[in-house]
Coordinates of C-alpha atoms (C1' of nucleotides) in Angstrom, one line a residue:
Chain A
X1 CA 3.4 -19.9 16.7
X2 CA 2.5 -22.5 19.3
X3 CA 0.9 -25.6 17.9
X4 CA 0.7 -28.7 19.9
X5 CA 1.2 -29.5 23.5
X6 CA 4.1 -31.8 22.7
X7 CA 6.0 -28.9 21.1
X8 CA 6.1 -26.8 24.2
X9 CA 9.2 -27.4 26.4
X10 CA 9.2 -26.4 30.0
X11 CA 9.8 -22.7 30.7
X12 CA 13.6 -22.1 30.9
X13 CA 16.0 -19.5 29.7
X14 CA 15.3 -20.5 26.2
X15 CA 11.7 -21.6 26.0
X16 CA 12.0 -23.0 22.4
X17 CA 15.3 -24.8 22.7
X18 CA 14.5 -27.5 20.2
X19 CA 13.8 -25.1 17.4
X20 CA 16.3 -23.5 15.0
X21 CA 17.7 -20.1 15.4
X22 CA 19.0 -18.0 12.6
X23 CA 20.4 -14.5 12.0
X24 CA 18.1 -11.6 11.6
X25 CA 19.6 -8.6 9.7
X26 CA 18.2 -5.4 8.5
X27 CA 19.3 -3.6 5.3
X28 CA 18.6 0.1 4.7
X29 CA 17.6 1.5 1.4
X30 CA 18.6 5.1 1.9
X31 CA 17.2 7.6 -0.5
X32 CA 18.3 11.2 -1.0
X33 CA 17.5 13.8 -3.6
X34 CA 19.9 16.1 -5.5
X35 CA 19.9 18.1 -8.7
X36 CA 16.8 16.5 -10.1
X37 CA 17.7 12.9 -9.3
X38 CA 16.9 10.3 -6.6
X39 CA 20.1 9.0 -5.0
X40 CA 20.9 5.9 -3.1
X41 CA 23.5 5.5 -0.5
X42 CA 25.7 2.4 -1.2
X43 CA 28.6 0.9 0.5
X44 CA 31.6 -0.7 -1.2
X45 CA 32.9 -3.8 0.3
X46 CA 36.6 -3.7 0.7
X47 CA 37.2 -7.3 1.6
X48 CA 36.6 -10.8 0.4
X49 CA 34.3 -12.4 -0.3
X50 CA 32.4 -10.2 -2.7
X51 CA 35.3 -7.7 -2.4
X52 CA 34.8 -4.5 -4.3
X53 CA 31.1 -5.1 -4.8
X54 CA 28.4 -2.7 -3.9
X55 CA 25.9 -3.4 -1.1
X56 CA 23.2 -1.7 0.9
X57 CA 24.1 -0.8 4.4
X58 CA 22.9 -3.1 7.1
X59 CA 23.6 -4.9 10.3
X60 CA 22.5 -7.9 12.3
X61 CA 19.8 -7.3 14.8
X62 CA 21.0 -7.8 18.3
X63 CA 19.3 -10.1 20.8
X64 CA 18.0 -7.2 22.9
X65 CA 17.2 -4.9 20.1
X66 CA 14.0 -4.1 18.3
X67 CA 14.2 -4.7 14.6
X68 CA 13.3 -1.1 13.9
X69 CA 15.9 0.1 16.4
X70 CA 18.5 -1.9 14.5
X71 CA 17.7 0.0 11.4
X72 CA 17.8 3.3 13.2
X73 CA 21.1 2.4 14.6
X74 CA 22.5 1.5 11.2
X75 CA 21.3 4.8 9.7
X76 CA 22.7 6.8 12.5
X77 CA 26.1 5.0 12.4
X78 CA 26.5 5.8 8.8
X79 CA 24.9 9.2 8.4
X80 CA 24.7 10.7 11.9
X81 CA 21.0 11.2 11.4
X82 CA 18.2 10.4 13.8
X83 CA 14.4 10.8 13.5
X84 CA 14.3 10.5 9.7
X85 CA 11.5 8.9 7.8
X86 CA 12.0 5.2 7.8
X87 CA 9.6 2.4 7.1
X88 CA 9.6 -1.3 6.7
X89 CA 9.7 -2.5 3.2
X90 CA 9.5 -6.3 3.2
X91 CA 11.2 -9.3 4.6
X92 CA 13.7 -11.1 2.5
X93 CA 13.5 -14.6 3.8
X94 CA 14.7 -17.0 1.1
X95 CA 16.5 -19.9 2.7
X96 CA 19.5 -19.6 0.5
X97 CA 19.7 -15.8 0.2
X98 CA 22.9 -15.5 2.2
X99 CA 25.8 -17.8 1.5
X100 CA 27.3 -17.1 4.9
X101 CA 24.6 -18.7 7.0
X102 CA 20.9 -18.7 7.2
X103 CA 19.9 -15.1 7.6
X104 CA 16.7 -13.3 6.9
X105 CA 16.8 -9.6 6.3
X106 CA 14.2 -6.9 7.0
X107 CA 14.5 -4.3 4.3
X108 CA 13.7 -0.8 5.5
X109 CA 13.7 2.3 3.3
X110 CA 14.6 5.8 4.5
X111 CA 14.3 9.2 3.1
X112 CA 16.9 11.8 4.1
X113 CA 17.8 15.4 3.4
X114 CA 21.1 15.4 1.6
X115 CA 22.2 18.7 3.3
X116 CA 21.8 17.2 6.8
X117 CA 23.9 14.1 6.9
X118 CA 27.4 13.9 8.3
X119 CA 29.7 13.7 5.3
X120 CA 32.8 12.6 7.2
X121 CA 31.0 9.7 8.7
X122 CA 29.7 8.6 5.4
X123 CA 33.2 8.8 3.9
X124 CA 34.7 7.0 6.8
X125 CA 32.4 4.1 6.1
X126 CA 33.3 4.1 2.4
X127 CA 29.7 4.9 1.4
X128 CA 28.8 6.7 -1.7
X129 CA 25.7 8.3 -3.2
X130 CA 24.6 6.8 -6.5
X131 CA 22.0 8.0 -8.9
X132 CA 19.2 5.5 -8.9
X133 CA 19.2 5.4 -12.7
X134 CA 22.8 4.4 -12.8
X135 CA 23.2 1.7 -10.1
X136 CA 26.0 -0.8 -10.1
X137 CA 25.3 -4.5 -9.4
X138 CA 24.7 -5.3 -5.8
X139 CA 25.4 -8.2 -3.6
X140 CA 22.9 -10.9 -2.6
X141 CA 19.3 -9.8 -3.2
X142 CA 20.0 -6.1 -2.7
X143 CA 19.0 -5.2 -6.2
X144 CA 15.6 -6.7 -5.6
X145 CA 15.3 -4.7 -2.4
X146 CA 16.1 -1.5 -4.3
X147 CA 13.6 -2.3 -7.0
X148 CA 10.9 -3.0 -4.4
X149 CA 11.7 0.2 -2.5
X150 CA 11.4 2.3 -5.6
X151 CA 8.1 0.8 -6.4
X152 CA 6.8 1.2 -2.8
X153 CA 8.0 4.8 -2.8
X154 CA 6.0 5.4 -6.0
X155 CA 2.9 4.0 -4.5
X156 CA 3.2 5.6 -1.1
X157 CA 4.1 9.1 -2.3
X158 CA 0.6 9.4 -3.9
X159 CA -1.1 9.3 -0.5
X160 CA 1.4 10.5 2.0
X161 CA 3.5 13.7 1.8
X162 CA 6.9 12.0 1.4
X163 CA 8.4 14.5 -1.0
X164 CA 9.1 16.9 1.8
X165 CA 11.3 14.3 3.6
X166 CA 13.8 14.6 0.8
X167 CA 14.1 18.4 0.7
X168 CA 15.5 21.0 3.2
X169 CA 12.9 22.6 5.4
X170 CA 12.7 25.5 3.1
X171 CA 12.1 24.6 -0.5
X172 CA 10.6 26.0 -3.6
X173 CA 7.7 24.6 -5.6
X174 CA 9.8 23.8 -8.6
X175 CA 12.1 21.8 -6.3
X176 CA 9.2 19.9 -4.9
X177 CA 7.9 19.2 -8.4
X178 CA 11.3 17.9 -9.3
X179 CA 11.2 15.5 -6.4
X180 CA 7.9 14.1 -7.5
X181 CA 9.0 13.8 -11.1
X182 CA 12.0 11.8 -9.9
X183 CA 9.8 9.5 -7.8
X184 CA 7.1 8.9 -10.4
X185 CA 9.6 8.9 -13.2
X186 CA 7.5 11.2 -15.4
X187 CA 7.1 14.9 -16.0
X188 CA 4.2 16.7 -14.3
X189 CA 2.3 19.7 -15.5
X190 CA 3.4 22.8 -13.6
X191 CA 0.0 24.4 -13.3
X192 CA -1.8 21.2 -12.2
X193 CA 1.0 20.5 -9.7
X194 CA 0.7 23.8 -8.0
X195 CA -3.1 23.6 -7.9
X196 CA -2.8 20.2 -6.2
X197 CA -0.2 21.0 -3.6
X198 CA -1.8 24.3 -2.6
X199 CA -5.3 22.8 -2.4
X200 CA -4.5 21.0 0.9
X201 CA -3.3 24.2 2.6
X202 CA -0.3 22.5 4.1
X203 CA 2.3 24.8 2.6
X204 CA 3.4 28.1 4.3
X205 CA 4.9 30.7 1.9
X206 CA 7.9 32.6 3.1
X207 CA 9.1 36.0 2.0
X208 CA 12.5 34.7 1.1
X209 CA 13.4 33.7 -2.5
X210 CA 15.8 31.1 -3.8
X211 CA 17.8 32.8 -6.5
X212 CA 20.1 29.8 -7.1
X213 CA 17.9 28.2 -9.7
X214 CA 16.9 31.2 -11.8
X215 CA 17.3 34.9 -12.3
X216 CA 13.8 35.7 -11.2
X217 CA 14.0 33.5 -8.1
X218 CA 11.4 31.2 -6.6
X219 CA 9.7 31.7 -3.3
X220 CA 10.5 29.4 -0.4
X221 CA 7.8 27.4 1.3
X222 CA 7.7 25.2 4.4
X223 CA 5.5 22.2 5.0
X224 CA 3.1 22.6 7.9
X225 CA 3.2 19.3 9.8
X226 CA 0.6 20.3 12.3
X227 CA -2.0 21.2 9.7
X228 CA -1.3 18.0 7.8
X229 CA -1.8 15.9 11.0
X230 CA -5.1 17.6 11.6
X231 CA -6.3 16.7 8.1
X232 CA -5.3 13.1 8.7
X233 CA -7.0 13.0 12.0
X234 CA -10.2 14.4 10.5
X235 CA -10.2 11.3 8.3
X236 CA -9.3 13.1 5.1
X237 CA -7.5 10.4 3.3
X238 CA -6.8 12.6 0.3
X239 CA -4.3 12.0 -2.4
X240 CA -1.3 14.2 -2.1
X241 CA -0.6 13.9 -5.9
Chain B
X1 CA 24.7 -6.2 6.4
X2 CA 28.5 -6.2 6.2
X3 CA 30.2 -3.2 7.6
X4 CA 33.8 -3.3 8.4
X5 CA 36.7 -5.5 7.6
X6 CA 37.1 -6.4 11.3
X7 CA 33.6 -7.8 11.5
X8 CA 34.0 -10.4 8.8
X9 CA 35.2 -13.8 10.2
X10 CA 36.8 -16.3 7.9
X11 CA 34.5 -18.4 5.8
X12 CA 33.3 -21.4 7.8
X13 CA 30.1 -23.3 8.3
X14 CA 28.7 -20.3 10.1
X15 CA 30.2 -17.2 8.5
X16 CA 28.8 -14.9 11.1
X17 CA 29.6 -16.8 14.3
X18 CA 30.1 -13.9 16.5
X19 CA 26.6 -12.5 16.0
X20 CA 23.4 -13.3 17.8
X21 CA 20.9 -15.8 16.5
X22 CA 17.3 -15.8 17.3
X23 CA 14.1 -17.5 16.4
X24 CA 12.1 -16.5 13.4
X25 CA 8.4 -17.4 13.4
X26 CA 5.5 -16.7 11.1
X27 CA 1.9 -16.1 12.2
X28 CA -1.0 -16.4 9.8
X29 CA -4.0 -14.1 9.9
X30 CA -6.4 -16.4 8.1
X31 CA -9.6 -14.7 6.8
X32 CA -12.8 -16.4 5.6
X33 CA -16.2 -15.1 4.8
X34 CA -19.6 -16.5 5.8
X35 CA -23.1 -15.1 5.9
X36 CA -22.2 -11.5 5.6
X37 CA -19.3 -11.5 8.0
X38 CA -15.5 -11.7 7.9
X39 CA -14.2 -14.6 9.9
X40 CA -10.8 -15.3 11.4
X41 CA -9.3 -18.7 12.2
X42 CA -8.0 -18.8 15.7
X43 CA -6.4 -21.6 17.8
X44 CA -7.0 -22.1 21.5
X45 CA -4.0 -23.0 23.5
X46 CA -4.7 -25.9 25.7
X47 CA -1.5 -25.7 27.8
X48 CA 0.4 -23.4 30.1
X49 CA 1.6 -20.8 29.8
X50 CA -1.2 -18.8 28.4
X51 CA -3.4 -21.8 28.6
X52 CA -6.9 -21.4 27.2
X53 CA -6.0 -18.2 25.5
X54 CA -6.6 -17.6 21.8
X55 CA -3.8 -17.2 19.4
X56 CA -3.1 -16.9 15.7
X57 CA -1.7 -20.0 14.1
X58 CA 2.0 -20.0 13.4
X59 CA 5.2 -21.8 13.5
X60 CA 8.9 -21.3 13.7
X61 CA 10.7 -20.9 10.4
X62 CA 13.1 -23.8 9.8
X63 CA 16.7 -23.3 8.9
X64 CA 16.3 -24.6 5.4
X65 CA 12.9 -23.1 4.7
X66 CA 11.9 -19.9 3.0
X67 CA 9.8 -17.6 5.3
X68 CA 7.0 -17.7 2.8
X69 CA 7.2 -21.5 2.6
X70 CA 6.8 -21.7 6.4
X71 CA 3.6 -19.7 6.2
X72 CA 2.3 -22.0 3.4
X73 CA 3.2 -25.0 5.5
X74 CA 1.3 -23.7 8.5
X75 CA -1.7 -22.9 6.4
X76 CA -1.7 -26.3 4.8
X77 CA -1.2 -28.1 8.0
X78 CA -4.2 -26.5 9.6
X79 CA -6.6 -26.2 6.7
X80 CA -5.4 -28.6 4.1
X81 CA -5.3 -25.8 1.5
X82 CA -2.5 -24.9 -0.9
X83 CA -2.2 -22.1 -3.4
X84 CA -4.4 -19.6 -1.6
X85 CA -3.9 -15.9 -1.5
X86 CA -1.3 -15.1 1.1
X87 CA 0.8 -12.0 1.5
X88 CA 3.3 -10.6 3.9
X89 CA 1.8 -8.1 6.3
X90 CA 4.6 -6.9 8.5
X91 CA 7.4 -7.9 10.8
X92 CA 6.8 -8.0 14.5
X93 CA 10.2 -7.4 15.8
X94 CA 10.0 -5.9 19.3
X95 CA 12.8 -7.3 21.4
X96 CA 10.5 -8.2 24.3
X97 CA 7.5 -9.4 22.3
X98 CA 7.9 -13.1 23.2
X99 CA 8.5 -14.1 26.8
X100 CA 9.9 -17.5 25.7
X101 CA 13.0 -16.2 24.0
X102 CA 13.9 -13.6 21.5
X103 CA 11.7 -14.3 18.5
X104 CA 10.6 -12.1 15.7
X105 CA 7.5 -13.0 13.8
X106 CA 6.6 -12.3 10.2
X107 CA 2.8 -11.8 10.0
X108 CA 1.2 -13.1 6.9
X109 CA -2.5 -12.8 6.0
X110 CA -4.4 -15.2 3.9
X111 CA -7.8 -15.2 2.3
X112 CA -9.5 -18.6 1.9
X113 CA -12.8 -20.0 0.7
X114 CA -14.7 -21.4 3.6
X115 CA -16.2 -24.2 1.5
X116 CA -12.9 -25.5 0.6
X117 CA -11.0 -26.1 3.8
X118 CA -10.6 -29.5 5.5
X119 CA -13.0 -29.3 8.5
X120 CA -11.6 -32.4 10.3
X121 CA -8.1 -31.0 10.1
X122 CA -9.1 -27.7 11.5
X123 CA -11.0 -29.4 14.4
X124 CA -8.1 -31.7 15.1
X125 CA -6.0 -28.7 15.7
X126 CA -8.6 -27.1 17.9
X127 CA -9.0 -24.1 15.6
X128 CA -12.2 -22.2 15.4
X129 CA -13.6 -19.5 13.2
X130 CA -14.5 -16.3 14.9
X131 CA -16.4 -13.3 13.6
X132 CA -13.9 -10.4 13.3
X133 CA -16.3 -8.2 15.1
X134 CA -16.4 -10.4 18.2
X135 CA -12.8 -11.5 18.7
X136 CA -11.5 -12.7 22.1
X137 CA -8.3 -11.4 23.5
X138 CA -5.2 -12.9 21.9
X139 CA -1.8 -13.8 23.1
X140 CA 1.4 -11.6 22.6
X141 CA 1.0 -9.0 19.9
X142 CA -1.5 -11.0 17.9
X143 CA -4.3 -8.5 18.4
X144 CA -2.1 -5.9 16.8
X145 CA -1.5 -8.3 13.9
X146 CA -5.2 -8.7 13.4
X147 CA -5.8 -5.0 13.5
X148 CA -3.0 -4.4 11.0
X149 CA -4.3 -7.1 8.7
X150 CA -7.8 -5.7 8.7
X151 CA -6.5 -2.3 7.8
X152 CA -4.2 -3.7 5.1
X153 CA -7.1 -5.7 3.7
X154 CA -9.2 -2.5 3.5
X155 CA -6.5 -0.7 1.7
X156 CA -5.5 -3.5 -0.7
X157 CA -9.0 -4.4 -1.7
X158 CA -9.5 -1.1 -3.4
X159 CA -6.9 -1.8 -6.0
X160 CA -6.7 -5.5 -6.2
X161 CA -9.6 -8.0 -6.7
X162 CA -9.3 -9.7 -3.4
X163 CA -13.0 -10.2 -2.8
X164 CA -13.1 -13.1 -5.1
X165 CA -10.6 -15.0 -3.0
X166 CA -13.1 -15.2 -0.2
X167 CA -16.0 -16.6 -2.3
X168 CA -16.6 -19.9 -4.1
X169 CA -15.7 -19.9 -7.8
X170 CA -19.3 -19.2 -8.7
X171 CA -20.8 -16.3 -6.8
X172 CA -23.6 -13.8 -7.2
X173 CA -23.3 -10.1 -7.3
X174 CA -25.1 -9.6 -4.0
X175 CA -22.7 -12.0 -2.4
X176 CA -19.7 -10.1 -3.8
X177 CA -21.2 -6.8 -2.6
X178 CA -21.6 -8.4 0.9
X179 CA -17.9 -9.3 0.9
X180 CA -16.9 -5.8 0.2
X181 CA -19.2 -4.3 2.7
X182 CA -17.6 -6.6 5.3
X183 CA -14.1 -5.5 4.3
X184 CA -14.8 -1.8 4.1
X185 CA -17.2 -1.9 7.1
X186 CA -19.8 0.2 5.3
X187 CA -22.8 -0.3 3.1
X188 CA -22.5 0.2 -0.6
X189 CA -25.0 1.3 -3.1
X190 CA -26.3 -1.6 -5.2
X191 CA -26.4 0.2 -8.5
X192 CA -23.1 1.9 -8.2
X193 CA -21.5 -1.4 -7.1
X194 CA -22.8 -3.2 -10.1
X195 CA -21.7 -0.5 -12.4
X196 CA -18.2 -0.6 -11.1
X197 CA -17.7 -4.4 -11.0
X198 CA -19.1 -4.8 -14.5
X199 CA -17.1 -1.8 -15.9
X200 CA -13.8 -3.8 -15.9
X201 CA -15.2 -6.7 -17.9
X202 CA -13.7 -9.3 -15.7
X203 CA -16.9 -11.1 -14.7
X204 CA -18.4 -13.9 -16.7
X205 CA -22.2 -14.4 -16.3
X206 CA -23.4 -18.0 -16.0
X207 CA -26.9 -19.3 -16.9
X208 CA -27.3 -20.8 -13.5
X209 CA -29.1 -19.1 -10.6
X210 CA -28.5 -19.2 -6.9
X211 CA -31.9 -19.6 -5.3
X212 CA -30.7 -20.0 -1.8
X213 CA -30.8 -16.3 -1.0
X214 CA -34.1 -15.3 -2.4
X215 CA -37.2 -16.5 -4.3
X216 CA -36.3 -14.8 -7.5
X217 CA -32.7 -16.1 -7.4
X218 CA -29.5 -14.3 -8.4
X219 CA -27.3 -15.2 -11.4
X220 CA -24.0 -16.8 -10.7
X221 CA -20.8 -15.2 -12.1
X222 CA -17.2 -16.2 -12.3
X223 CA -14.1 -14.1 -12.1
X224 CA -12.1 -14.1 -15.3
X225 CA -8.5 -14.3 -14.2
X226 CA -7.0 -14.1 -17.6
X227 CA -8.8 -11.0 -18.6
X228 CA -7.8 -9.4 -15.3
X229 CA -4.1 -10.2 -15.9
X230 CA -4.3 -8.7 -19.3
X231 CA -5.6 -5.5 -17.9
X232 CA -2.8 -5.4 -15.3
X233 CA -0.2 -6.0 -17.9
X234 CA -1.6 -3.3 -20.1
X235 CA -0.7 -1.0 -17.2
X236 CA -4.3 -0.3 -16.2
X237 CA -3.9 0.3 -12.5
X238 CA -7.6 0.8 -12.0
X239 CA -9.4 0.8 -8.8
X240 CA -11.5 -2.3 -8.3
X241 CA -13.9 -0.5 -6.0
Chain C
dG1 C1' 17.1 43.0 -25.2
dC2 C1' 17.2 38.3 -24.6
dA3 C1' 17.5 34.0 -22.4
dA4 C1' 15.7 31.1 -18.6
dA5 C1' 12.9 29.8 -15.2
dA6 C1' 8.7 31.3 -12.3
dG7 C1' 4.2 31.9 -12.1
dT8 C1' -0.8 32.0 -13.5
dG9 C1' -6.8 30.2 -15.5
dT10 C1' -10.0 28.0 -18.2
dT11 C1' -12.3 24.3 -20.3
dG12 C1' -14.1 19.6 -21.3
dG13 C1' -14.8 15.0 -20.2
dG14 C1' -15.0 11.2 -17.2
dC15 C1' -16.0 9.3 -12.8
dG16 C1' -18.1 8.9 -8.4
dT17 C1' -22.3 9.6 -5.9
dA18 C1' -26.9 10.0 -4.8
dC19 C1' -31.3 8.4 -5.5
dA20 C1' -36.5 5.2 -6.4
dC21 C1' -38.9 1.9 -8.7
dC22 C1' -40.2 -2.6 -11.2
dC23 C1' -39.2 -7.7 -11.5
dA24 C1' -39.5 -12.6 -10.5
dT25 C1' -40.8 -16.0 -7.5
dG26 C1' -42.2 -19.0 -3.4
dC27 C1' -45.3 -19.2 -0.1
Chain D
dG1 C1' -51.5 -11.4 -3.5
dC2 C1' -47.8 -10.3 -0.9
dA3 C1' -43.3 -10.4 1.0
dT4 C1' -38.5 -10.8 -0.2
dG5 C1' -34.5 -9.9 -2.3
dG6 C1' -32.7 -9.1 -7.5
dG7 C1' -32.0 -6.0 -10.8
dT8 C1' -32.0 -1.5 -13.5
dG9 C1' -30.9 4.4 -15.3
dT10 C1' -30.3 9.2 -14.7
dA11 C1' -28.6 13.7 -13.3
dC12 C1' -25.3 16.4 -10.9
dG13 C1' -21.0 17.9 -9.3
dC14 C1' -16.2 17.4 -8.7
dC15 C1' -11.7 16.5 -10.0
dC16 C1' -8.3 15.5 -13.3
dA17 C1' -5.9 16.5 -17.6
dA18 C1' -4.7 19.3 -21.3
dC19 C1' -3.1 23.5 -22.8
dA20 C1' -0.1 28.9 -23.7
dC21 C1' 1.3 33.1 -22.3
dT22 C1' 3.2 36.9 -19.1
dT23 C1' 6.6 38.1 -15.5
dT24 C1' 11.1 38.9 -13.5
dT25 C1' 15.8 39.6 -13.7
dG26 C1' 20.9 38.7 -14.6
dC27 C1' 23.8 39.0 -18.1

DNA sequence: GCAAAAGTGTTGGGCGTACACCCATGC
DNA sequence: GCATGGGTGTACGCCCAACACTTTTGC
């Protein structure tokens, strides 16, 4: 970042005065899962310019705020949720990406449990869940962000247990399979799927059954975070699916 | 990025006037490969503050410049090289990461062929190649960047043919194996390695031999970009190693 | 009793891994 | 002729993919 003696001004409040400042924003690609489908939380702009168009939810990063903190703030402001899975996707840094002024955006994708979020808060912000297979056009480069996030999710889910982030704490194996089918966009074999998820010994079977999906009912399970962490520490870089 | 009606100022030169601008930089983690070891190009600061300390090479992103273009510019300014493999690593966005002024940095890692770069240019900038296993302390969060880049390289090299980016166009199989041993930080089995690299049919054997490494000499090969691209298009998401 | 989803095992093939010796050549 | 690195094949085990029927229960 520093190159030549001549380029370094004296130490002052702003060390780099001669250089060009710009806005840094962060946009959140917020995924949820419901009735067999991946959902995306979008916000409808109610004002010009781009009035009525759909957009991801984001914010400018403040001068005294970590970029990751900005994303967490946005997520909490709109859903009321903290401590959810969120990870950097990519920087969107084209010089002309924002007609307002030079602004780069750090895309961050999050996985949340649909039961948990604060519905009033979401409504108050005019945000709506959309099925990822039926998305409207989005402003700026947000469609690209969504595409990239879906691809990253697909890749990442193979090696990290992300599926659990989209389900309630108690979930059934058919539900879990359904999540992975939505992420990978293909059907999975029931027997092979069970074999694989059980093989790692990170699921705890409960006595309770979920009778909502069928007459017979399916047993609830929970994900054992501690056991998973131990596996990772032991250097098992296994495939989850 | 847009949230409430009240937050949108009228359209002017700077649409977002009330928000806070900051510097955006990019730092390049430039890898090379020589005599069995991964090398990193570092720059020694010759002035205060942090005089004499080693740093990655970077620059501020200009107002009218894509972030990726800034990284390409930095790389060319210091090595004379264009069109090399370069990819975004991660954003370094801690609020206090730079004592000069609020500045986020987009880390980008590059793989270059050591034979190709412009030695005079590198020297003129005071840059020096370091063995990655014997790195000095680096300024700011640059050590973290290097660590992250090495990890990413390890991951990525399994699924994408990155090894070729670090070698001359003509290379021998033992050289290629040596590159991968440096990336993965472990020894590989000669027979299995050959089996794997040949299995994809992306190497073209030349008649020429490289006699520099041994008396018997090893045949040169070239990487067949076209063939590789066809494989990828066909949806073969094979492991390279 | 029937519809609808939950749950359960086996087999074959391909792939990764482990392993040891001959070859070509310069000195 | 010997030292040095280049080059080759096989056997085993594991994991993945394909595949079909029984169980439970609400209606």
